[in-house]
Coordinates of C-alpha atoms and ligand atoms in Angstrom, one line a residue:
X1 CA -29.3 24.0 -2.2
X2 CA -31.7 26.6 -1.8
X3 CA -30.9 28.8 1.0
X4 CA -34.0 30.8 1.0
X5 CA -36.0 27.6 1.7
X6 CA -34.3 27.9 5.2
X7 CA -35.3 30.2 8.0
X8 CA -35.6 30.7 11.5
X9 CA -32.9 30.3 14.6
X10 CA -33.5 26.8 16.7
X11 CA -32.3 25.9 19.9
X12 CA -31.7 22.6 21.4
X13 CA -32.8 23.3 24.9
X14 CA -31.2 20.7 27.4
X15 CA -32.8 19.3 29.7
X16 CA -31.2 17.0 32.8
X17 CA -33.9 15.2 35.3
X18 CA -36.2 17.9 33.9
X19 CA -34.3 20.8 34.6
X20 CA -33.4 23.3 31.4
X21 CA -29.4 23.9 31.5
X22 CA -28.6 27.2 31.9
X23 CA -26.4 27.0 28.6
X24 CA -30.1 26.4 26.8
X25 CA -31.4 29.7 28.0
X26 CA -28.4 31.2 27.0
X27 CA -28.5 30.2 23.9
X28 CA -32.1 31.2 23.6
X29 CA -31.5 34.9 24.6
X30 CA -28.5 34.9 21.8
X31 CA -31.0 33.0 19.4
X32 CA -33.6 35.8 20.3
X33 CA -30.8 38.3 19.0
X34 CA -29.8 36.8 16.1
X35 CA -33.3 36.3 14.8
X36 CA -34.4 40.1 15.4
X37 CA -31.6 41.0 13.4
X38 CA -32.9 38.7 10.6
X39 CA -36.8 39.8 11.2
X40 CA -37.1 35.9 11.6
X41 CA -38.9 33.4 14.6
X42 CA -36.8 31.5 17.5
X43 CA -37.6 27.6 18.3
X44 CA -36.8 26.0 21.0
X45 CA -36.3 22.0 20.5
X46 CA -37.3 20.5 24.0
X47 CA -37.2 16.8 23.9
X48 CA -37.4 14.4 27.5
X49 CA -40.2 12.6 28.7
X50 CA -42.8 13.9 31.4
X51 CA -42.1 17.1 30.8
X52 CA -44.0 20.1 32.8
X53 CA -43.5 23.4 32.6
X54 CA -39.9 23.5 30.7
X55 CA -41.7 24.7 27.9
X56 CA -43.2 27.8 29.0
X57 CA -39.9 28.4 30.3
X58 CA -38.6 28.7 27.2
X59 CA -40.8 30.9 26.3
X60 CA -39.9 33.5 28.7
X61 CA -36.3 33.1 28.0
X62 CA -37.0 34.0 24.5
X63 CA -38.6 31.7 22.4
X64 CA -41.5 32.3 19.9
X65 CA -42.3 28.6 19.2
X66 CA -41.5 25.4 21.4
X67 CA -41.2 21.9 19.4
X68 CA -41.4 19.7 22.4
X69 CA -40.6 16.2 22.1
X70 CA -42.0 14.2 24.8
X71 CA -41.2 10.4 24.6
X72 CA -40.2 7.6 26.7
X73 CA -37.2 7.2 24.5
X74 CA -35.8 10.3 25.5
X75 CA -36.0 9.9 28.7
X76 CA -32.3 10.1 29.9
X77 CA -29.7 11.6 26.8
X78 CA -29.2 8.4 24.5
X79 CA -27.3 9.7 21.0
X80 CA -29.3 7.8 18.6
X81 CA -32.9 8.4 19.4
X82 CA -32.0 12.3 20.2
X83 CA -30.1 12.7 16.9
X84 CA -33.1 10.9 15.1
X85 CA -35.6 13.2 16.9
X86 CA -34.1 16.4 16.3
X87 CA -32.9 15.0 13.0
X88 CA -36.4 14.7 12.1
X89 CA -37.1 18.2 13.2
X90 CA -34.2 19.4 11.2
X91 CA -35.5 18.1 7.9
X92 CA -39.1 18.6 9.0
X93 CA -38.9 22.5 9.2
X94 CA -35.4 23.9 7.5
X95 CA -34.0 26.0 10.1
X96 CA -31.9 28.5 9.1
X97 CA -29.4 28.6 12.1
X98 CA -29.4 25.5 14.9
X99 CA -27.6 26.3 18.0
X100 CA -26.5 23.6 20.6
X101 CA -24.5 24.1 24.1
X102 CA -21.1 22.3 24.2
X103 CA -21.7 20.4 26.9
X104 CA -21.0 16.4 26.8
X105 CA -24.5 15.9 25.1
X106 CA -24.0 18.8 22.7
X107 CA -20.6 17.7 22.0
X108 CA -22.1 14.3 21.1
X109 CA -25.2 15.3 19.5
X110 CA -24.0 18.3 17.5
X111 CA -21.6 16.5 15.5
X112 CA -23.8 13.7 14.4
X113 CA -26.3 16.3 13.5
X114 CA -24.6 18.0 11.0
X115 CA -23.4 15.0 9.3
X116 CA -26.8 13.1 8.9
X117 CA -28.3 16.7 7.8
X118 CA -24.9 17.3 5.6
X119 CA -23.7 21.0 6.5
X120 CA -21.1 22.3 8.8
X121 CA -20.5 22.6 12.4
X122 CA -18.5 24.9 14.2
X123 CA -17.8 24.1 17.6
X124 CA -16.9 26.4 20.8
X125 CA -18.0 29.7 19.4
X126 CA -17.4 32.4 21.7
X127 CA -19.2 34.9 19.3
X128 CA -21.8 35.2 16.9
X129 CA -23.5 37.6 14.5
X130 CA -25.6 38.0 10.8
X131 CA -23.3 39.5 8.2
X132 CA -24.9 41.9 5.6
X133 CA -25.8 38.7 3.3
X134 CA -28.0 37.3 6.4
X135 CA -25.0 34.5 7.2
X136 CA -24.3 33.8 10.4
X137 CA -21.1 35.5 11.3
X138 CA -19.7 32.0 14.0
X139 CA -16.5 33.3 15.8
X140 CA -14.0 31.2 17.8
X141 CA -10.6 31.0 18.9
X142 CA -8.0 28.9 16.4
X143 CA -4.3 28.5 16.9
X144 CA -4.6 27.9 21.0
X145 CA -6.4 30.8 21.2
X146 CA -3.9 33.0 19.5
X147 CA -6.0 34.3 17.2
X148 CA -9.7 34.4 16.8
X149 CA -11.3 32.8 13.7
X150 CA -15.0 33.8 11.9
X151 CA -16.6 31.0 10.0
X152 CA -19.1 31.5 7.5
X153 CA -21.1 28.5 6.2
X154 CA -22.1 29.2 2.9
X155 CA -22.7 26.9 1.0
X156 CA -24.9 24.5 3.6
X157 CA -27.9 25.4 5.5
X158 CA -28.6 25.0 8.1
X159 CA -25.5 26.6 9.6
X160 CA -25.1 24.5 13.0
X161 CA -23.0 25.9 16.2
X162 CA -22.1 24.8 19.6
X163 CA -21.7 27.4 22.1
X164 CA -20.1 26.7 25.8
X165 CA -21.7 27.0 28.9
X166 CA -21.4 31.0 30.3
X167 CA -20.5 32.2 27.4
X168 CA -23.3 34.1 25.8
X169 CA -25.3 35.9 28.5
X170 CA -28.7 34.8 29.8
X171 CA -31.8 37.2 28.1
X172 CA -34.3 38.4 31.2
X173 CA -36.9 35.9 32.2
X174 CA -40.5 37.4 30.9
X175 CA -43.3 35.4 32.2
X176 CA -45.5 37.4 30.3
X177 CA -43.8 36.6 26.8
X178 CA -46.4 34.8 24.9
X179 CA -45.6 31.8 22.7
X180 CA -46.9 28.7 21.0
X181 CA -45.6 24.9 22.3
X182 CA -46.6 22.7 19.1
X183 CA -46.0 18.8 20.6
X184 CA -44.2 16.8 18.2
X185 CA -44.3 13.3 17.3
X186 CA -41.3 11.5 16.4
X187 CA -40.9 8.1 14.3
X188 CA -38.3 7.1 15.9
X189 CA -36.0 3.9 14.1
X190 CA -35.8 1.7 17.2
X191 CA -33.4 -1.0 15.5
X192 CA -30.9 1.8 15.4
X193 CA -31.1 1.5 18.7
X194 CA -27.4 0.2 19.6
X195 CA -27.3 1.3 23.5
X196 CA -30.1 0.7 26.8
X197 CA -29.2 3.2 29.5
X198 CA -29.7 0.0 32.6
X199 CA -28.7 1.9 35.3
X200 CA -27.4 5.8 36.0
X201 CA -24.9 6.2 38.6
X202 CA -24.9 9.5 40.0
X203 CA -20.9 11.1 40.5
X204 CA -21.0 11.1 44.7
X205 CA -18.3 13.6 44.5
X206 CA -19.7 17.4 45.5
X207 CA -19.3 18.7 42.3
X208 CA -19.7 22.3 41.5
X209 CA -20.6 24.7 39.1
X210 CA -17.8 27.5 39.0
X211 CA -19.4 29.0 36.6
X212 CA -22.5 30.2 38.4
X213 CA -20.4 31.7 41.7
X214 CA -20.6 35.7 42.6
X215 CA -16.9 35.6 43.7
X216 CA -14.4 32.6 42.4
X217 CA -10.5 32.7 43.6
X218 CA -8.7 31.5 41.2
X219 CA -4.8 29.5 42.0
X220 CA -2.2 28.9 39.8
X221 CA 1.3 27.7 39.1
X222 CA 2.2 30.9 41.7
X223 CA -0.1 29.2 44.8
X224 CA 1.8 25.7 44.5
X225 CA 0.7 23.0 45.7
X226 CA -2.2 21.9 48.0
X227 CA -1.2 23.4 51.0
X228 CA -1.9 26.5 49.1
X229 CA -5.0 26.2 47.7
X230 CA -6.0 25.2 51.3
X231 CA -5.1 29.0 52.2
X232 CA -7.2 30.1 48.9
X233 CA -10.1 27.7 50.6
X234 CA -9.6 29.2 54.0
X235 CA -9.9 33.2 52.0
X236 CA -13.1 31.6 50.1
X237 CA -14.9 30.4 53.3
X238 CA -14.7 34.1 54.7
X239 CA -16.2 35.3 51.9
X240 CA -18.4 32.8 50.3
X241 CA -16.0 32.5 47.4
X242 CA -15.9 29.3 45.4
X243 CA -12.4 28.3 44.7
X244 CA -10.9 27.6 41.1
X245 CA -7.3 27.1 39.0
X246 CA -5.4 27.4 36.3
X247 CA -5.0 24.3 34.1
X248 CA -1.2 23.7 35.4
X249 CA -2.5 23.2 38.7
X250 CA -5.4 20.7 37.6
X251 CA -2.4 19.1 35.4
X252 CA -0.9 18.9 38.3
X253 CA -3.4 17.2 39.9
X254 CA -4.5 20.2 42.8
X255 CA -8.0 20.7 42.2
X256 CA -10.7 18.3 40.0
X257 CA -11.3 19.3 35.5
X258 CA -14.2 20.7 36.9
X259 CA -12.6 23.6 38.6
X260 CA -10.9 24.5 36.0
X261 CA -11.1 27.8 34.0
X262 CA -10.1 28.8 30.4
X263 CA -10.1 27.9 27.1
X264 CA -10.6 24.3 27.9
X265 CA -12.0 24.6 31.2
X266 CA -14.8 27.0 32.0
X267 CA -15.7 30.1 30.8
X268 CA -16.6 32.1 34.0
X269 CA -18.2 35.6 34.5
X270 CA -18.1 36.6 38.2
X271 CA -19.1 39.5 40.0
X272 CA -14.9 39.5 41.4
X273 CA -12.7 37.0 39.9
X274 CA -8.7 36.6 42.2
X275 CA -6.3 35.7 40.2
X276 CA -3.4 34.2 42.4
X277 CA 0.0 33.4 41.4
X278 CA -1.1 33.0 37.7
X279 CA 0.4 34.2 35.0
X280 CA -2.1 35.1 32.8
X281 CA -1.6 32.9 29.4
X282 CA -4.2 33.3 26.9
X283 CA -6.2 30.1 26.9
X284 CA -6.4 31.2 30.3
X285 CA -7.8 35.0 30.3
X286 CA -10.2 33.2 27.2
X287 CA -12.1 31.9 30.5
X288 CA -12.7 34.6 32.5
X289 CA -11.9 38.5 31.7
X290 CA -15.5 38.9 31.0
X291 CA -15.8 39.0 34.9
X292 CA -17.0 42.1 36.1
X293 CA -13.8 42.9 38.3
X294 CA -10.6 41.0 37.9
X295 CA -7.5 41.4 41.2
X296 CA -4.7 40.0 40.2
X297 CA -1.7 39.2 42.8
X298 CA 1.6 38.4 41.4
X299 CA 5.1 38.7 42.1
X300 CA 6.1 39.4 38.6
X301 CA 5.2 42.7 37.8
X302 CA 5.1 42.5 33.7
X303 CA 2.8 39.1 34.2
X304 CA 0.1 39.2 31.6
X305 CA -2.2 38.7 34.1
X306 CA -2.0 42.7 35.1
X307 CA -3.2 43.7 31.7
X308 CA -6.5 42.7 32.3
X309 CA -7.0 43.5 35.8
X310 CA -8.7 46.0 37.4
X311 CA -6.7 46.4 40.3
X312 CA -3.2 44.4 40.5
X313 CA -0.6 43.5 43.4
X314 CA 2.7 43.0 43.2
X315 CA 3.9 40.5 46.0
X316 CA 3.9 36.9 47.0
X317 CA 0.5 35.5 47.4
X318 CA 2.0 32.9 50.5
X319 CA 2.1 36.6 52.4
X320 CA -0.7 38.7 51.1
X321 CA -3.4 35.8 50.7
X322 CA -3.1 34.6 54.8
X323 CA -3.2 38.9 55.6
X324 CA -6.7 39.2 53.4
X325 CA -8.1 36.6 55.2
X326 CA -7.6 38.1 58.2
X327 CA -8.8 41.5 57.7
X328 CA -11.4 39.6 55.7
X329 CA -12.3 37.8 58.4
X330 CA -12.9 41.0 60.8
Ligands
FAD1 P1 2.4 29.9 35.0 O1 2.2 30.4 33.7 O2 3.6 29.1 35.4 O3 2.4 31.2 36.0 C1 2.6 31.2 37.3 C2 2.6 32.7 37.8 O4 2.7 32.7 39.2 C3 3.7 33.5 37.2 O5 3.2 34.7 36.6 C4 4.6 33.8 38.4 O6 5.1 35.1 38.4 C5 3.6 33.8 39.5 N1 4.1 33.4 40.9 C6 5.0 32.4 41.2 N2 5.2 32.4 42.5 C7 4.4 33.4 43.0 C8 4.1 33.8 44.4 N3 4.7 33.2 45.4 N4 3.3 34.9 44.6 C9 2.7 35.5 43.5 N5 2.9 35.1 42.2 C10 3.7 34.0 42.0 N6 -4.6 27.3 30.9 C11 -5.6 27.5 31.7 O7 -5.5 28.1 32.8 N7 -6.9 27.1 31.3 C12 -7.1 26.5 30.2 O8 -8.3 26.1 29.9 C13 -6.0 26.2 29.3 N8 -6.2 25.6 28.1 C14 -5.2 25.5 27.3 C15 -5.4 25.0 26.0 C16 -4.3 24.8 25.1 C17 -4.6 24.3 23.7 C18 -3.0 25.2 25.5 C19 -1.9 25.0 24.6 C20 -2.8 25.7 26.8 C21 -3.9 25.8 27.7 N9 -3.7 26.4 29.0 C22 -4.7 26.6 29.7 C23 -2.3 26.5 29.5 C24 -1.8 27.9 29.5 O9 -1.2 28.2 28.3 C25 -0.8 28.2 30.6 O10 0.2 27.2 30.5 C26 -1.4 28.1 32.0 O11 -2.6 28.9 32.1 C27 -0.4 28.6 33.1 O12 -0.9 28.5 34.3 P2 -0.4 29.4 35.5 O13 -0.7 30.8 35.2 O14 -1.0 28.9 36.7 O15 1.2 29.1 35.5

């Protein structure tokens, strides 16, 4: 293989209904980074059907070039026509570095990718960086978080990556950023067509995004049980919070997956994170002690959990959480 046939940092920008995932422009501001550092361009891969003005979004988040793939068949995700399309791409133009979030698509897509285009993948990076030889430096944690882990691909090209959701930080939106949007035609293989999306049924439930809330507090093993995470919702309500857990408490069935935060929950990066009654377990701090201002409460005063935070309390949270809310609430 000849690496130097390679260049340039692409993006798979998602898409849902239209709208760009925030883990797209993300990954566009790191991709921005990454390609200064190796004097090279960023693409962003848009692919969906009716598409607007996603494109010159992407420019302003970052990108140089935008390869947009508009096509019925990529109307709503489907694996096989979106792995043929940016397969296509892939062999098309020889990117040096493609980066996908690890969302459920990118989870499905990235995968398949690598293996039809024969290089590696390494999923979940929480860091990334070009080494002195112009590799891409792909950090993530190994061992259950207990140590952290930097993968070089070296031999393969291009050298793929999926990234979470809020875990690289958004570049500034620059409407004046000028860029190119090249429309690209796909042949796409239609008798490899194995699955027909009939009908989408949309989740009723009111689902949301912890990972985009100002203030988030947080309950674990130390609030209990329901009853106390309706105190935690009755502090949130005061103060606009959004309320989220620990995994032992979405284990224990408490609060929905999607509330959770950590290693394999979300990564969250709040203006104030509370962390309440939890102990403070790695694969749990690996979700959010980026946030800008951690308060911990916790009755055991050598908990982890203290190490991180900016300002700690020693006490039961059954007391001090219902007192908060009150002064809160004046
Ligand atoms: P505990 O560790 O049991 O801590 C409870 C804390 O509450 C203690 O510190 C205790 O002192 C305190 N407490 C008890 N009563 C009170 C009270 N009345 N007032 C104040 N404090 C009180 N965990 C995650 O959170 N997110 C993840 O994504 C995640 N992913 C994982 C992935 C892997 C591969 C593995 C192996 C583990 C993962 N875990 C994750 C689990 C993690 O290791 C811990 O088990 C978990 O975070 C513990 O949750 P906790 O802090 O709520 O409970």
């Amino acid at each position: 293989m000849d690496k130097a046939q390679y260049k340039n940092v692409y993006v798979f920008v998602e898409q849902r209904e239209g709208v760009i995932q925030n883990v797209g422009l993300e990954l566009l501001g790191k991709a921005r980074e990454l390609a200064d550092a190796l004097n090279e361009k960023v693409y962003a891969m848009l692919l969906g059907h009716d598409l607007t003005t996603q494109a010159q979004e992407c420019i302003a988040y970052g990108a140089d070039t935008v390869l947009r793939v508009d096509a019925p068949e990529l109307a709503t995700y489907v694996t096989e026509p979106y792995a043929q399309a940016i397969y296509q791409i892939i062999r098309d133009n020889k990117p040096s570095i493609v980066l996908i979030g690890a969302t459920t698509i990118g989870r499905d897509l990235g995968p398949r990718l690598s293996a039809r285009v024969e290089t590696g993948l390494t999923a979940d990076c929480t860091g990334l960086e070009i080494s002195e030889e112009r590799d891409l430096l792909m950090t993530r944690p190994a061992f259950g978080g207990n140590l952290m882990a930097t993968i070089i691909c070296k031999e393969h090209r291009p050298q793929m990556s999926t990234v979470r959701p809020g875990v690289m930080r958004m570049g500034q939106r620059d409407e004046n950023r000028k860029g190119t949007i090249e429309d690209v035609k796909i042949n796409f293989d239609k008798s490899k067509f194995r699955v027909r999306v009939l009908e989408t049924v949309k989740q009723t439930k009111n689902l949301v995004d912890i990972t985009e809330a100002h203030v988030l507090i947080s309950g674990g093993r130390g609030v209990g049980n329901a009853e106390g995470f309706d105190m935690l919702r009755a502090m949130a309500n005061t103060i606009g919070a959004e309320v989220s857990a620990s995994r032992a408490m979405v284990d224990a069935g408490v609060l929905g997956h999607e509330r959770q935060v950590g290693q394999t929950g979300k990564t969250v990066r709040p203006d104030l994170y509370f962390a309440m009654g939890i102990s403070g377990a790695i694969q749990h701090l690996a979700g959010m002690e980026e946030s800008e201002y951690i308060i911990a409460i916790n009755k055991d005063k050598f908990a982890p959990i203290f190490n991180v935070a900016d300002l700690g309390i020693v006490g039961d949270v059954r007391k001090i959480v219902p007192l908060l809310t009150e002064k809160l609430k004046r």
